[in-house]
Amino acid sequence: MTINSAKLILTLSPDYTHLASLRDGSRELLVATQPQLFNLRARRPDGEPVYFSSDEAMVTADNSIITYAFENLRVKLTLDGGNSICWRIAVENRSDLAVEYIDLPNVRFAGRLKQNGGDCAIVSSYNEGLYVDDSAKKGSMTAPEFPSQGGYMMYPYMLSTPIMMWLYGESGILLSVEDKAASPCGLDFCCGDDSTEFRIRLFLGGEPGGDIANDVAVKWTRFDGDWTDGAAIWRDRLYRLTDNGNETTAQFSAKYLSDIALPDWYKNDMPLVLTYPVRGIHDMDKMNPNKLFPYINALPYVDEFARRTGAKIMVLLMHWEGTAPWAPPYVWPPYGGEEGFREFMCELHRRGQLLGVYCSGLGFTEQSNLIAEYNLSDRISSERLDRGFCLAPGGKLIHSRICTGQRSGYDVCPASEVGKKLLDDALKPLLASGVDYVQALDQNHGGGMYFCYAPDHGHPPVPGSWMTKASRELLDGWKKSCPDTLLGCESAAAEPYIADLRLSDCRYELCYFLGSPIPLYSFLYHRWLHNFMGNQVCCPVGYTTEGLCMRIAYSFAAGDMITLVLNDDGEIMFHWGMRDFSRVPDRDTVIDFCAELTRWHKLYPALFYNAEMVKPAKYDCDEVEIGMLDGSTRYERALFSTAWKLDPVASDGRCRTVQLFVNHTSEPRLCKVELDNSASHRGIFLRGADGSLTKIDPRVGFTVNSYSCAAIEY
C-alpha cells in the first residue's frame, strides 16, 4: 500500500505490519529495519495486561482500510493521504477486555542529529518547548505506568500540546494527534547514532467488552522551514476551532478564551515574582519558622524590589500551609493563623502588590515526612476516603510516587464523587480568601490528573478521555468560585486546561537535561496567556550571575514574568532547593537587569499580554560559554530574540512586527539582522532607550548594551 501526501510518499510492507518507505523527493526518511506498525494493550477484569501487535495478526486490506484480526479483537486501520498522512483506528471488541492503549504508528527515522554530523533534530512540547540535536541527550523512552510520575512525556501533562517534529535539512514533519476529547497520549522518542525512533501512545479508555470508535487522528504533515513553521500548522488549526460543535478541542477556541475576564494587572502589568518559604529554607528542612515569618517581615524586601525595579510585585509563598508543607489537599488555615496572613495580604494590596501561594496538587497526604504529627490514617479509615483515591490495575490501593521525600500518601481521582468532593472541600476556603493567585496544581504538571484503574469510580478501568473531562470539570468549578483569582499549575497549562489555568510555573530549565529550550508554548498560546519563570528547582545551569541572567533573559524574551527566589535574609538565590547559601548572584546586577526589562515591558506592554509570536528574522551575534553544574559547557547566543505581531496595525494598515533582542551578558553585543526585501523596503526602525524610533540598515548592525534590550520594528 502506498499513500501520497504533499511531497511525501509512504509505503507499507507487503504484509502491512511495518512501514517500508517514506520518501521526500529523492530522500529516504526511514531506516531499513522498522518496529511493528502498532502495539496494543488491553486489561483483563483482574487488571492483568494482554498485548497485541501488528506482527501477530491475520491481516486483510480493502482499499484504504486494513483489518488486523486477533481472537475476539479486530483493529481496523484507515490510512489516507491529502494534505497530511492520516492514521485512524477503530477496535471491535468481542471479549471481556478493556482496551487501554495503542502505539500507532511506530516509526524509526533515518539521519544523524546535527551535533553528530547530520542535519536532523527533534522538537517536542515538553516543558514549554524542547529542541534536541544531540543523540547523547535522550537514548531511551519511558513507559507511563501506575503509580504515576510527573515526568512522563505525555499530553496533557508535561507535554502541553500533542505534537512532535522531525526536522531534516530545511524541511520537517509535524507528528500530531487530533482528538476532540483531548485524551491522554504519550509522544516520546529515543535517539540513536543514525536514527531516531518515535512513539505515539494513544490511551483509549475502553470499557470492558467495549468497542473503540474511529475519532482520533494521528497526522504526519510535511512542511518547509524550521520549528516555527511546523508549530504554525498547529496554531492555524487552533484559530479555526469554533464552539459550535463542528470542531472543538477540549473547549479550546479563540472566541472561548477571548471572552474570559482577566484581572487588569494581568493585562497591563508584568509583575516580578518573589518566591520564598516562611518555614525552613528548603523542601526537606526542619519546618521551623524562618526570618520571613510573621508574614509582614517580608515587606521591606517587597518595598525594595518594587522601588529598585519599578515593577509590580507578586509575592508567591512556599511552606505557608497551616497543616504541613507540601501535604495536599488540606492547606487552610495558613501557618500562624488567618489573622497574620490577611494582615500581610492587606498590606500588599494597599501597596498595589499581589499575593500568591503554592499548593501541591491532586494528592492526599497520609503521613507528612516534614511534620511528624501530621498523620491522617484514622481519617482515611473513618471516612472511607480511599474510595476517592486512584487505584492500580485490578483495583489495588498503592501509595503515590509523587514527592515521597516530603510525604507518603495517595493520588486523588477527581472523576470519583468522593475524590472530587474531597478536593473541592479542601480548597474552598483558600479560593475564597482573596489571594490573587493560587498554584493549585503543583506536582500535576500541565494540569492533569494521574492514572486510575478503579472499577467503581464511574469511569472506565483504564486511562482515557474521561481523565481530561474530570480534570476540566474540577478546574471549571474552582475557577467559577474565584473569578478574581488566577489559577495555575506546575509546568505550563496543557491545551485543554488553558481557559482555567492562565498563569503557571514554567519549567523550561528541565529542557537543559535533554537539549535546549525553545519558546514553542509562547509561539502557540501567548495570544491568550502568559506564565512566570518559576522557581527553577532542579536547574542544571551553573551558579553564576551570568547563568541566572541568561535564564531571566530567556523568560522575558518568551513573554513571561520574571521570578526571583529569596532566602530568609532577602538574598537572591540561583533557584529553589539550594542548601548552600554561600553562593549567591551579584544582587545589584540582577536587580538592575530586572529594572531594565521592566522598563522595556512598559515600552511594549501589548507584547507581553496579547501579541502573537511570529518567526523571527535571522540574526548574527556572539556566542558565550555557560557553565553547567555537571562541569560541562553550553554555548548560547549572547542575544535571545523573539518576534511579535502587534495590534493595532500601523498607520498604513499593516500589522507591526517587533523583534526583541535581550543581551544577558556583561558586555555590549553587536547584532546584524537578515530581513527579506519586502521588510527592508518598508523600512527597519530601531527602538531607542528613550522610546524613539530611528531608521537603520540592519545589515550594518546595531549594538545592544550589556544586560539590556533592543528592538527593531518592520
Coordinates of C-alpha atoms in Angstrom, one line a residue, residues 237-438:
R237 CA -5.7 24.9 13.3
L238 CA -6.4 26.3 16.8
Y239 CA -7.5 29.6 15.2
R240 CA -10.1 27.7 13.1
L241 CA -11.6 26.0 16.1
T242 CA -15.2 27.1 16.9
D243 CA -17.6 26.4 19.8
N244 CA -20.4 25.3 17.5
G245 CA -19.6 21.6 18.0
N246 CA -18.3 21.0 14.5
E247 CA -14.6 21.2 15.5
T248 CA -13.5 21.8 19.0
T249 CA -10.7 20.5 21.2
A250 CA -11.3 20.5 24.9
Q251 CA -13.3 23.8 24.9
F252 CA -10.3 25.5 23.3
S253 CA -11.1 28.2 20.8
A254 CA -10.1 31.8 20.1
K255 CA -13.5 33.1 21.0
Y256 CA -13.9 31.0 24.1
L257 CA -10.6 32.2 25.5
S258 CA -11.0 35.8 24.4
D259 CA -14.4 36.1 26.3
I260 CA -12.9 35.1 29.7
A261 CA -12.4 38.1 32.0
L262 CA -8.9 38.6 33.4
P263 CA -7.6 41.0 36.1
D264 CA -6.4 44.4 34.9
W265 CA -2.9 43.7 36.4
Y266 CA -2.6 40.6 34.3
K267 CA -3.3 42.5 31.1
N268 CA -1.5 45.7 31.9
D269 CA 1.4 44.8 34.2
M270 CA 4.4 42.4 34.2
P271 CA 4.8 41.6 37.9
L272 CA 8.1 40.5 39.3
V273 CA 7.5 37.3 41.2
L274 CA 9.3 37.0 44.6
T275 CA 9.1 33.5 46.0
Y276 CA 10.3 32.2 49.3
P277 CA 9.3 29.9 52.2
V278 CA 8.2 31.0 55.6
R279 CA 9.3 27.8 57.3
G280 CA 12.7 26.1 56.7
I281 CA 15.0 27.0 53.9
H282 CA 14.4 24.1 51.5
D283 CA 11.9 21.3 50.9
M284 CA 13.5 18.7 53.3
D285 CA 14.5 21.1 56.1
K286 CA 13.1 21.3 59.6
M287 CA 9.9 23.2 59.3
N288 CA 10.6 25.8 61.9
P289 CA 9.6 29.4 61.1
N290 CA 12.4 31.4 59.5
K291 CA 13.1 35.1 59.4
L292 CA 10.3 35.8 57.0
F293 CA 7.7 34.8 59.5
P294 CA 5.5 36.5 60.6
Y295 CA 4.5 37.3 57.0
I296 CA 4.9 41.0 57.3
N297 CA 8.6 40.6 57.9
A298 CA 9.0 40.3 54.1
L299 CA 7.5 43.8 53.4
P300 CA 10.9 45.6 53.5
Y301 CA 12.2 43.3 50.7
V302 CA 8.9 43.8 48.8
D303 CA 9.3 47.5 49.0
E304 CA 13.0 47.4 48.0
F305 CA 12.4 45.3 44.9
A306 CA 9.4 47.4 43.9
R307 CA 11.4 50.6 44.3
R308 CA 14.5 49.4 42.5
T309 CA 12.9 47.6 39.6
G310 CA 9.8 49.8 39.1
A311 CA 7.8 46.5 38.8
K312 CA 4.6 45.4 40.5
I313 CA 5.5 42.6 42.9
M314 CA 3.8 39.3 43.3
V315 CA 4.8 37.5 46.5
L316 CA 4.5 33.8 46.0
L317 CA 4.6 31.9 49.3
M318 CA 6.0 28.5 50.0
H319 CA 5.6 26.4 53.2
W320 CA 2.8 28.7 54.2
E321 CA 0.3 25.9 54.8
G322 CA -1.0 25.5 58.4
T323 CA -1.3 21.7 58.0
A324 CA 2.1 20.6 56.7
P325 CA 4.2 21.9 53.8
W326 CA 3.7 20.0 50.5
A327 CA 0.9 17.9 52.1
P328 CA -2.2 18.2 49.9
P329 CA -5.1 18.6 49.8
Y330 CA -5.5 20.4 53.1
V331 CA -3.8 23.8 53.3
W332 CA -6.1 26.0 55.3
P333 CA -5.8 27.8 57.7
P334 CA -2.4 29.4 56.9
Y335 CA 0.5 28.8 59.2
G336 CA 0.2 31.0 62.2
G337 CA -3.5 31.6 61.6
E338 CA -5.7 33.6 59.3
E339 CA -5.1 37.0 61.0
G340 CA -1.4 37.4 60.3
F341 CA -1.9 36.0 56.7
R342 CA -4.7 38.5 56.0
E343 CA -2.8 41.4 57.5
F344 CA 0.1 40.6 55.1
M345 CA -2.3 40.3 52.1
C346 CA -4.0 43.6 53.0
E347 CA -0.6 45.4 53.3
L348 CA 0.5 44.1 49.9
H349 CA -2.8 45.2 48.3
R350 CA -2.5 48.6 50.0
R351 CA 0.9 49.0 48.3
G352 CA -0.5 47.9 45.0
Q353 CA 1.2 44.5 45.1
L354 CA -0.1 40.9 44.8
L355 CA -0.1 37.7 46.8
G356 CA 0.0 34.2 45.5
V357 CA 0.5 30.8 47.2
Y358 CA 1.9 27.4 46.1
C359 CA -0.3 24.4 46.7
S360 CA 0.6 20.8 46.0
G361 CA -1.7 19.1 43.5
L362 CA -4.3 16.4 43.5
G363 CA -2.8 14.3 46.2
F364 CA -3.8 13.1 49.7
T365 CA -1.1 13.0 52.3
E366 CA -1.4 10.2 54.8
Q367 CA 1.8 11.0 56.6
S368 CA 4.0 14.1 56.4
N369 CA 7.7 13.4 56.5
L370 CA 8.3 17.1 57.5
I371 CA 5.8 17.4 60.3
A372 CA 5.8 14.0 62.1
E373 CA 2.5 14.6 63.9
Y374 CA 0.6 15.2 60.7
N375 CA -1.0 11.8 60.1
L376 CA -4.4 11.2 58.6
S377 CA -4.6 7.4 58.6
D378 CA -7.6 7.5 61.0
R379 CA -9.4 10.0 58.9
I380 CA -8.9 7.8 55.8
S381 CA -10.3 4.8 57.6
S382 CA -13.2 6.5 59.4
E383 CA -14.4 8.5 56.4
R384 CA -13.6 5.8 53.8
L385 CA -11.6 8.4 51.8
D386 CA -9.9 5.6 50.0
R387 CA -13.0 5.5 47.8
G388 CA -11.7 8.7 46.2
F389 CA -8.1 7.5 45.6
C390 CA -6.6 6.4 42.3
L391 CA -6.2 2.6 42.1
A392 CA -3.8 0.4 40.3
P393 CA -4.9 -2.2 37.8
G394 CA -7.1 -4.8 39.5
G395 CA -8.3 -2.2 42.0
K396 CA -5.3 -2.2 44.3
L397 CA -4.6 0.8 46.5
I398 CA -0.9 1.7 46.2
H399 CA 1.0 4.7 47.6
S400 CA 1.8 7.6 45.3
R401 CA 5.2 8.2 43.8
I402 CA 4.9 12.0 43.9
C403 CA 7.2 13.9 46.4
T404 CA 7.8 10.9 48.5
G405 CA 10.6 12.7 50.3
Q406 CA 8.1 15.1 51.7
R407 CA 5.1 12.9 52.2
S408 CA 3.5 9.5 51.9
G409 CA 0.0 9.3 50.5
Y410 CA -2.2 8.7 47.5
D411 CA -3.2 10.3 44.3
V412 CA -6.8 11.6 44.3
C413 CA -9.2 10.7 41.5
P414 CA -11.4 13.7 40.7
A415 CA -13.6 11.5 38.5
S416 CA -14.9 9.8 41.6
E417 CA -17.6 11.5 43.7
V418 CA -15.6 11.1 46.9
G419 CA -12.4 12.4 45.3
K420 CA -13.9 15.5 43.7
K421 CA -15.8 16.4 46.9
L422 CA -12.6 15.9 49.0
L423 CA -10.7 18.3 46.7
D424 CA -13.4 20.9 46.5
D425 CA -13.9 21.0 50.2
A426 CA -10.2 21.3 50.9
L427 CA -9.6 24.2 48.5
K428 CA -12.8 26.1 49.2
P429 CA -11.6 28.4 52.0
L430 CA -8.3 29.2 50.1
L431 CA -10.2 30.1 46.9
A432 CA -12.5 32.4 48.9
S433 CA -9.6 34.1 50.8
G434 CA -9.0 36.9 48.3
V435 CA -5.4 35.9 47.2
D436 CA -4.5 36.9 43.7
Y437 CA -3.0 33.7 42.6
V438 CA -3.1 30.0 43.6

